[in-house]
Amino acid sequence: MNKTDNFPPARILGIETSCDETAAAIVENGRAMLSNVISTQIDLHAKYGGVFPEVASRQHILTIYAVIDQALQQAHMNLGDVDAVAVTRGPGLAGSLVVGVNTAKGICLGKNLPLLGINHLEGHIYSAWVYPSDSQEVPREPKFPLLALLVSGGHTELNLIEDHLHYKRLGATTDDAAGEAFDKVARLLKLTYPGGPSIQKAAENGDPTAYKFPRAKMEGTWNFSFSGLKTAVLREVRQIEESGRALPTENLAASFQAAVVDALFTKTISAAHEYHVKEIIVAGGVSANKALRSSFTEKKEFIVHIPNLSLCTDNAAMIASAGYYHFVNGQKDSLDMDVLPTWPLS
Ligand code: KG4
Ligand code: ZN
């Protein structure tokens, strides 16, 4: 692809419904966010300790129209001002994806607009390009080649990105995703869903060196593994409970968090050295984690792009941003496009 400066202007309506957030946003030229509306279902799912798929898809149906309407209003636009509609096609929950994709198709059919089916993981990576349109300063655009650590509830992977839309997966988790490990360990520690923010909060008052939890090295690969760590926490919790002592939740949370951050950080920095990249993107829900953010931002030898907190977890601005680069690359999907609940990025 050519330099971004030469790309034509376009305003993309992004729609995201892959899991438990119904989201819509307008992004101009791939970066300037004119609006970003997210209706979260967290409270609905909290009582199940995780996302209940049927509840999620029905809730998307109830809210998607209002969410899109609000995104247009906040951007002072109507559908006639939109150049294309980008929607998450996968990976995600089939019943949830269908709601967003069918809504996007309806808009494209009614307004004769191009439809762009976008990979959710690619969206997370493009969240590093997005900034609020009223920012005082335009943040530096990520420069290729770069390394992207993608850490979410469903995925943990390292990608080498040579140019827009060109991904080479170097490694991934062989078992649990980092976010999934946070969610499962939070349940063990009787903390609320989603686990990431609860563990982070508990960890604030804990000692990260209180327990020496394992860091799976996965030598000779760029892969990660978190199931051994989760089992180690489980064993410790059982022992403490059997002894009748009160659970030292804060120390357990802090020690677990330190192990996850250490594993993610160490491997990403080694890969950055190995592949001679100067810029790193850390994206996905777990990139909201304060300890993870600070270990990367303290590493001054690399330029590290971590999205604003509001863009770390699922949103539609990231889908609109990725959609822009596909749009200028000539993508136009057909109105019989199906959802892809499993869809690797590379
Ligand atoms: O990207 P995301 O919103 O959804 C997926 O695509 O999966 O990521 C959600 C995941 C959840 O597992 C949640 O526990 C985790 O991101 N998460 C965090 C934090 N905030 C969200 N993990 C650690 N620390 C956080 N502050
Ligand atoms: Zn996500």
Coordinates of C-alpha atoms and ligand atoms in Angstrom, one line a residue:
M1 CA 0.0 0.0 0.0
N2 CA 1.1 3.6 -0.6
K3 CA 1.7 6.2 2.1
T4 CA -1.3 7.1 4.1
D5 CA -0.9 10.8 3.1
N6 CA -2.0 9.8 -0.4
F7 CA -5.1 8.0 0.6
P8 CA -8.5 9.5 -0.3
P9 CA -10.7 11.1 2.4
A10 CA -13.6 8.9 3.6
R11 CA -15.9 8.7 6.6
I12 CA -16.6 5.2 7.7
L13 CA -19.5 4.0 9.9
G14 CA -18.1 1.2 12.1
I15 CA -20.4 -1.4 13.7
E16 CA -19.2 -3.9 16.3
T17 CA -21.4 -6.7 17.9
S18 CA -19.0 -9.7 18.2
C19 CA -19.4 -10.3 21.9
D20 CA -21.2 -8.3 24.7
E21 CA -20.8 -4.7 23.5
T22 CA -23.1 -3.1 21.0
A23 CA -21.0 -0.4 19.4
A24 CA -21.1 2.1 16.5
A25 CA -18.7 4.9 15.6
I26 CA -17.7 7.3 12.8
V27 CA -14.0 7.6 11.9
E28 CA -12.6 10.0 9.3
N29 CA -9.7 9.0 7.2
G30 CA -8.9 6.0 9.4
R31 CA -7.8 8.0 12.4
A32 CA -10.0 10.9 13.5
M33 CA -12.8 9.6 15.7
L34 CA -15.9 11.8 15.2
S35 CA -18.1 9.6 17.5
N36 CA -17.8 6.4 19.5
V37 CA -20.9 4.9 21.2
I38 CA -20.7 1.7 23.2
S39 CA -23.7 0.0 25.0
T40 CA -22.2 -2.6 27.3
Q41 CA -24.1 -5.7 28.5
I42 CA -21.6 -6.4 31.3
D43 CA -24.3 -6.1 34.0
L44 CA -26.6 -8.6 32.2
H45 CA -23.8 -11.3 32.0
A46 CA -22.2 -10.7 35.4
K47 CA -24.6 -13.0 37.1
Y48 CA -23.5 -15.9 34.8
G49 CA -19.8 -15.1 35.5
G50 CA -19.3 -14.8 31.7
V51 CA -21.1 -14.0 28.4
F52 CA -24.3 -15.9 27.8
P53 CA -24.5 -16.0 24.0
E54 CA -28.3 -16.0 23.6
V55 CA -28.8 -13.1 26.0
A56 CA -26.0 -11.2 24.1
S57 CA -27.5 -11.5 20.6
R58 CA -31.0 -10.5 21.8
Q59 CA -29.6 -7.5 23.6
H60 CA -27.7 -6.4 20.4
I61 CA -31.1 -6.5 18.6
L62 CA -32.6 -4.3 21.2
T63 CA -29.9 -1.6 21.2
I64 CA -28.2 -1.5 17.8
Y65 CA -30.5 0.9 16.2
A66 CA -30.3 3.5 19.0
V67 CA -26.5 3.0 19.2
I68 CA -26.0 3.7 15.4
D69 CA -28.4 6.7 15.6
Q70 CA -26.4 8.2 18.5
A71 CA -23.1 7.7 16.7
L72 CA -24.4 9.6 13.7
Q73 CA -25.9 12.4 15.9
Q74 CA -22.7 12.8 17.9
A75 CA -20.7 13.1 14.6
H76 CA -23.4 15.6 13.3
M77 CA -24.0 13.4 10.3
N78 CA -26.6 11.4 8.7
L79 CA -26.3 8.2 6.6
G80 CA -26.0 10.3 3.5
D81 CA -22.6 11.6 4.7
V82 CA -21.1 8.1 5.2
D83 CA -18.8 6.7 2.5
A84 CA -18.9 3.0 3.6
V85 CA -20.0 0.7 6.4
A86 CA -17.5 -1.5 8.2
V87 CA -18.8 -4.3 10.4
T88 CA -17.2 -7.0 12.5
R89 CA -17.5 -10.2 10.5
G90 CA -15.7 -12.4 13.0
P91 CA -14.2 -13.9 15.1
G92 CA -16.9 -13.9 17.8
L93 CA -20.2 -15.3 18.8
A94 CA -22.2 -16.2 15.7
G95 CA -25.6 -15.0 17.0
S96 CA -24.1 -11.7 18.0
L97 CA -22.1 -11.2 14.8
V98 CA -25.2 -11.8 12.7
V99 CA -27.0 -8.8 14.3
G100 CA -24.3 -6.3 13.4
V101 CA -23.7 -7.8 9.9
N102 CA -27.4 -7.8 9.0
T103 CA -27.8 -4.3 10.2
A104 CA -24.8 -3.2 8.1
K105 CA -26.2 -5.0 5.1
G106 CA -29.6 -3.2 5.5
I107 CA -27.9 0.2 5.6
C108 CA -25.7 -0.6 2.6
L109 CA -28.7 -1.8 0.6
G110 CA -30.8 1.1 1.5
K111 CA -28.2 3.8 0.9
N112 CA -26.2 2.0 -1.8
L113 CA -23.0 2.0 0.2
P114 CA -20.0 -0.4 0.1
L115 CA -20.1 -3.1 2.8
L116 CA -16.8 -4.0 4.5
G117 CA -16.5 -7.2 6.6
I118 CA -13.7 -6.6 9.1
N119 CA -11.7 -9.0 11.3
H120 CA -12.2 -8.1 15.0
L121 CA -8.5 -8.8 15.8
E122 CA -7.5 -6.4 13.0
G123 CA -9.8 -3.9 14.5
H124 CA -8.0 -4.1 17.9
I125 CA -4.7 -3.5 16.1
Y126 CA -6.1 -0.4 14.3
S127 CA -7.3 1.0 17.6
A128 CA -3.7 2.3 17.8
W129 CA -4.4 4.6 14.8
V130 CA -7.5 6.2 16.3
Y131 CA -7.6 9.5 18.2
P132 CA -10.6 11.7 19.2
S133 CA -11.1 14.3 16.5
D134 CA -11.1 17.1 19.0
S135 CA -7.6 16.2 20.4
Q136 CA -5.2 19.2 20.8
E137 CA -2.5 17.1 19.2
V138 CA -2.6 14.4 16.5
P139 CA -0.8 11.4 18.0
R140 CA 2.1 10.0 16.0
E141 CA 0.9 7.4 13.5
P142 CA 2.4 3.9 14.0
K143 CA 5.2 3.3 11.5
F144 CA 5.9 -0.1 9.8
P145 CA 7.4 -2.5 10.3
L146 CA 5.9 -3.0 13.7
L147 CA 5.1 -5.7 16.2
A148 CA 1.6 -6.1 17.6
L149 CA 0.8 -7.8 20.9
L150 CA -2.9 -8.6 20.8
V151 CA -4.3 -9.5 24.2
S152 CA -8.0 -9.9 24.6
G153 CA -10.5 -12.2 26.2
G154 CA -10.4 -14.7 23.3
H155 CA -7.0 -14.2 21.8
T156 CA -3.3 -13.7 22.7
E157 CA -1.0 -13.4 19.8
L158 CA 2.1 -11.7 18.4
N159 CA 2.0 -10.4 14.9
L160 CA 4.7 -8.8 12.7
I161 CA 3.1 -6.2 10.5
E162 CA 5.2 -5.1 7.5
D163 CA 2.5 -2.8 6.0
H164 CA -1.2 -2.0 6.3
L165 CA -3.2 -5.2 6.2
H166 CA -0.2 -7.5 6.1
Y167 CA 0.1 -9.7 9.1
K168 CA 2.5 -12.5 10.0
R169 CA 1.6 -14.4 13.1
L170 CA 4.7 -15.2 15.0
G171 CA 3.1 -17.0 17.9
A172 CA -0.1 -17.2 20.0
T173 CA -1.3 -18.8 23.2
T174 CA -1.4 -22.5 23.2
D175 CA -4.2 -22.7 25.7
D176 CA -6.0 -19.8 27.5
A177 CA -6.0 -16.2 26.2
A178 CA -4.5 -13.7 28.7
G179 CA -8.0 -12.1 29.3
E180 CA -9.5 -15.5 29.8
A181 CA -6.9 -16.3 32.4
F182 CA -7.8 -13.0 34.2
D183 CA -11.5 -13.9 34.1
K184 CA -10.9 -17.5 35.3
V185 CA -8.6 -16.5 38.1
A186 CA -11.0 -13.7 39.2
R187 CA -13.6 -16.4 39.6
L188 CA -11.3 -18.5 41.7
L189 CA -10.6 -15.4 43.9
K190 CA -14.4 -14.7 44.0
L191 CA -14.0 -11.4 42.3
T192 CA -16.6 -10.0 39.9
Y193 CA -16.8 -10.4 36.1
P194 CA -15.0 -9.2 34.0
G195 CA -12.0 -10.4 35.8
G196 CA -9.3 -8.1 34.4
P197 CA -10.5 -4.9 36.0
S198 CA -11.4 -6.7 39.3
I199 CA -7.9 -8.3 39.5
Q200 CA -6.2 -5.0 38.7
K201 CA -8.2 -3.3 41.5
A202 CA -7.4 -6.0 44.1
A203 CA -3.8 -6.1 43.0
E204 CA -3.4 -2.4 43.8
N205 CA -3.1 -3.2 47.5
G206 CA -1.3 -6.5 47.1
D207 CA 2.4 -7.6 47.0
P208 CA 3.3 -8.9 43.5
T209 CA 6.2 -10.9 45.0
A210 CA 4.1 -12.7 47.7
Y211 CA 3.7 -15.8 45.5
K212 CA 6.2 -17.1 43.0
F213 CA 3.8 -18.2 40.2
P214 CA 5.3 -19.8 37.1
R215 CA 6.0 -18.0 33.9
A216 CA 5.7 -20.5 31.0
K217 CA 8.7 -19.7 28.8
M218 CA 7.7 -21.8 25.7
E219 CA 11.4 -21.7 24.7
G220 CA 12.2 -21.6 21.0
T221 CA 8.7 -20.2 20.1
W222 CA 6.8 -17.0 20.2
N223 CA 3.9 -18.8 21.9
F224 CA 2.4 -18.1 25.3
S225 CA 0.7 -20.4 27.8
F226 CA -1.4 -19.4 30.8
S227 CA -3.1 -22.7 31.9
G228 CA -0.2 -23.7 34.2
L229 CA -0.3 -20.3 35.9
K230 CA -4.1 -20.7 36.4
T231 CA -3.6 -24.2 37.8
A232 CA -0.9 -22.9 40.2
V233 CA -3.3 -20.2 41.5
L234 CA -6.0 -22.8 41.9
R235 CA -3.7 -25.1 43.9
E236 CA -2.6 -22.2 46.2
V237 CA -6.3 -21.2 46.7
R238 CA -7.3 -24.8 47.6
Q239 CA -4.4 -25.2 50.1
I240 CA -5.3 -21.9 51.8
E241 CA -9.0 -22.8 51.9
E242 CA -8.3 -26.2 53.3
S243 CA -6.1 -24.7 56.0
G244 CA -9.1 -22.5 57.1
R245 CA -7.1 -19.3 56.6
A246 CA -8.8 -16.3 54.9
L247 CA -7.9 -15.9 51.3
P248 CA -5.1 -13.2 50.8
T249 CA -7.0 -12.0 47.7
E250 CA -4.9 -8.9 47.1
N251 CA -1.5 -10.7 47.2
L252 CA -2.8 -13.5 45.0
A253 CA -4.2 -11.0 42.5
A254 CA -1.0 -9.0 42.5
S255 CA 1.2 -12.1 42.1
F256 CA -0.9 -13.5 39.3
Q257 CA -1.1 -10.2 37.5
A258 CA 2.7 -9.8 37.7
A259 CA 3.2 -13.3 36.2
V260 CA 0.9 -12.5 33.2
V261 CA 2.5 -9.1 32.6
D262 CA 6.0 -10.6 32.8
A263 CA 5.3 -13.3 30.3
L264 CA 3.7 -10.9 27.8
F265 CA 6.3 -8.2 28.2
T266 CA 9.4 -10.4 28.1
K267 CA 8.4 -12.3 25.0
T268 CA 7.2 -9.2 23.1
I269 CA 10.5 -7.4 23.7
S270 CA 12.6 -10.4 22.7
A271 CA 10.6 -10.6 19.4
A272 CA 11.0 -6.9 18.8
H273 CA 14.8 -7.3 19.1
E274 CA 14.8 -10.5 17.0
Y275 CA 12.8 -8.9 14.1
H276 CA 14.5 -5.5 14.4
V277 CA 11.3 -3.5 14.8
K278 CA 11.3 -0.1 16.6
E279 CA 7.6 0.3 17.2
I280 CA 5.2 -1.9 19.2
I281 CA 1.4 -1.9 19.4
V282 CA -0.2 -3.4 22.5
A283 CA -4.0 -3.8 21.9
G284 CA -7.1 -5.7 23.0
G285 CA -9.0 -5.6 26.3
V286 CA -6.0 -6.7 28.5
S287 CA -4.0 -3.7 27.2
A288 CA -6.2 -1.6 29.6
N289 CA -4.2 -3.2 32.4
K290 CA -2.2 -0.6 34.2
A291 CA 0.7 -2.8 35.1
L292 CA 1.0 -4.0 31.5
R293 CA 0.8 -0.5 30.2
S294 CA 3.5 0.8 32.5
S295 CA 6.0 -2.0 31.8
F296 CA 5.8 -1.2 28.1
T297 CA 5.8 2.6 28.4
E298 CA 8.8 2.5 30.7
K299 CA 10.8 0.7 27.9
K300 CA 12.2 3.7 26.2
E301 CA 14.1 2.0 23.5
F302 CA 10.9 1.3 21.6
I303 CA 8.0 3.5 20.5
V304 CA 5.0 1.9 22.1
H305 CA 1.5 2.6 20.9
I306 CA -1.2 1.6 23.4
P307 CA -4.8 2.8 22.7
N308 CA -6.6 5.2 25.0
L309 CA -8.3 3.2 27.7
S310 CA -11.8 3.6 26.1
L311 CA -10.4 2.0 22.9
C312 CA -8.7 -1.0 24.5
T313 CA -11.9 -3.0 25.1
D314 CA -14.4 -3.7 22.3
N315 CA -15.5 -0.6 20.3
A316 CA -16.6 0.3 16.8
A317 CA -14.0 3.1 16.1
M318 CA -11.3 0.4 15.7
I319 CA -13.6 -1.4 13.2
A320 CA -14.2 1.8 11.3
S321 CA -10.4 2.5 11.3
A322 CA -9.5 -0.9 9.9
G323 CA -12.4 -0.6 7.5
Y324 CA -10.9 2.6 6.1
Y325 CA -7.7 0.9 5.1
H326 CA -9.7 -1.9 3.4
F327 CA -11.9 0.7 1.7
V328 CA -9.0 2.6 0.1
N329 CA -7.5 -0.8 -0.8
G330 CA -10.6 -1.5 -2.9
Q331 CA -12.5 -4.0 -0.7
K332 CA -16.2 -4.3 -1.2
D333 CA -18.0 -7.3 0.2
S334 CA -21.1 -8.8 -1.2
L335 CA -24.5 -8.5 0.5
D336 CA -24.6 -12.3 0.9
M337 CA -21.5 -12.1 3.1
D338 CA -21.7 -14.6 6.0
V339 CA -20.3 -14.2 9.5
L340 CA -17.0 -16.0 10.4
P341 CA -17.1 -17.0 14.1
T342 CA -13.6 -18.4 13.7
W343 CA -11.3 -16.3 11.6
P344 CA -7.6 -16.1 12.1
L345 CA -5.9 -12.8 11.2
S346 CA -3.1 -14.3 9.2
Ligands
KG4_1 O1 -10.9 -7.0 23.7 P1 -12.0 -7.4 24.7 O2 -12.9 -6.3 25.1 O3 -12.9 -8.5 24.1 C1 -12.5 -9.5 23.4 O4 -12.2 -9.3 22.2 O5 -12.2 -10.6 24.0 O6 -11.3 -8.0 25.9 C2 -12.0 -8.4 27.1 C3 -11.0 -9.0 28.0 C4 -11.6 -9.7 29.3 O7 -11.0 -10.9 29.4 C5 -11.2 -8.7 30.4 O8 -11.1 -9.4 31.7 C6 -9.9 -8.2 29.9 O9 -10.1 -8.0 28.5 N1 -9.6 -6.9 30.5 C7 -8.6 -6.7 31.4 C8 -8.6 -5.3 31.8 N2 -9.8 -4.8 31.3 C9 -10.3 -5.7 30.5 N3 -7.6 -7.5 31.7 C10 -6.6 -7.0 32.6 N4 -6.7 -5.8 33.1 C11 -7.7 -4.9 32.8 N5 -7.7 -3.7 33.3
ZN2 ZN -12.1 -7.6 21.4

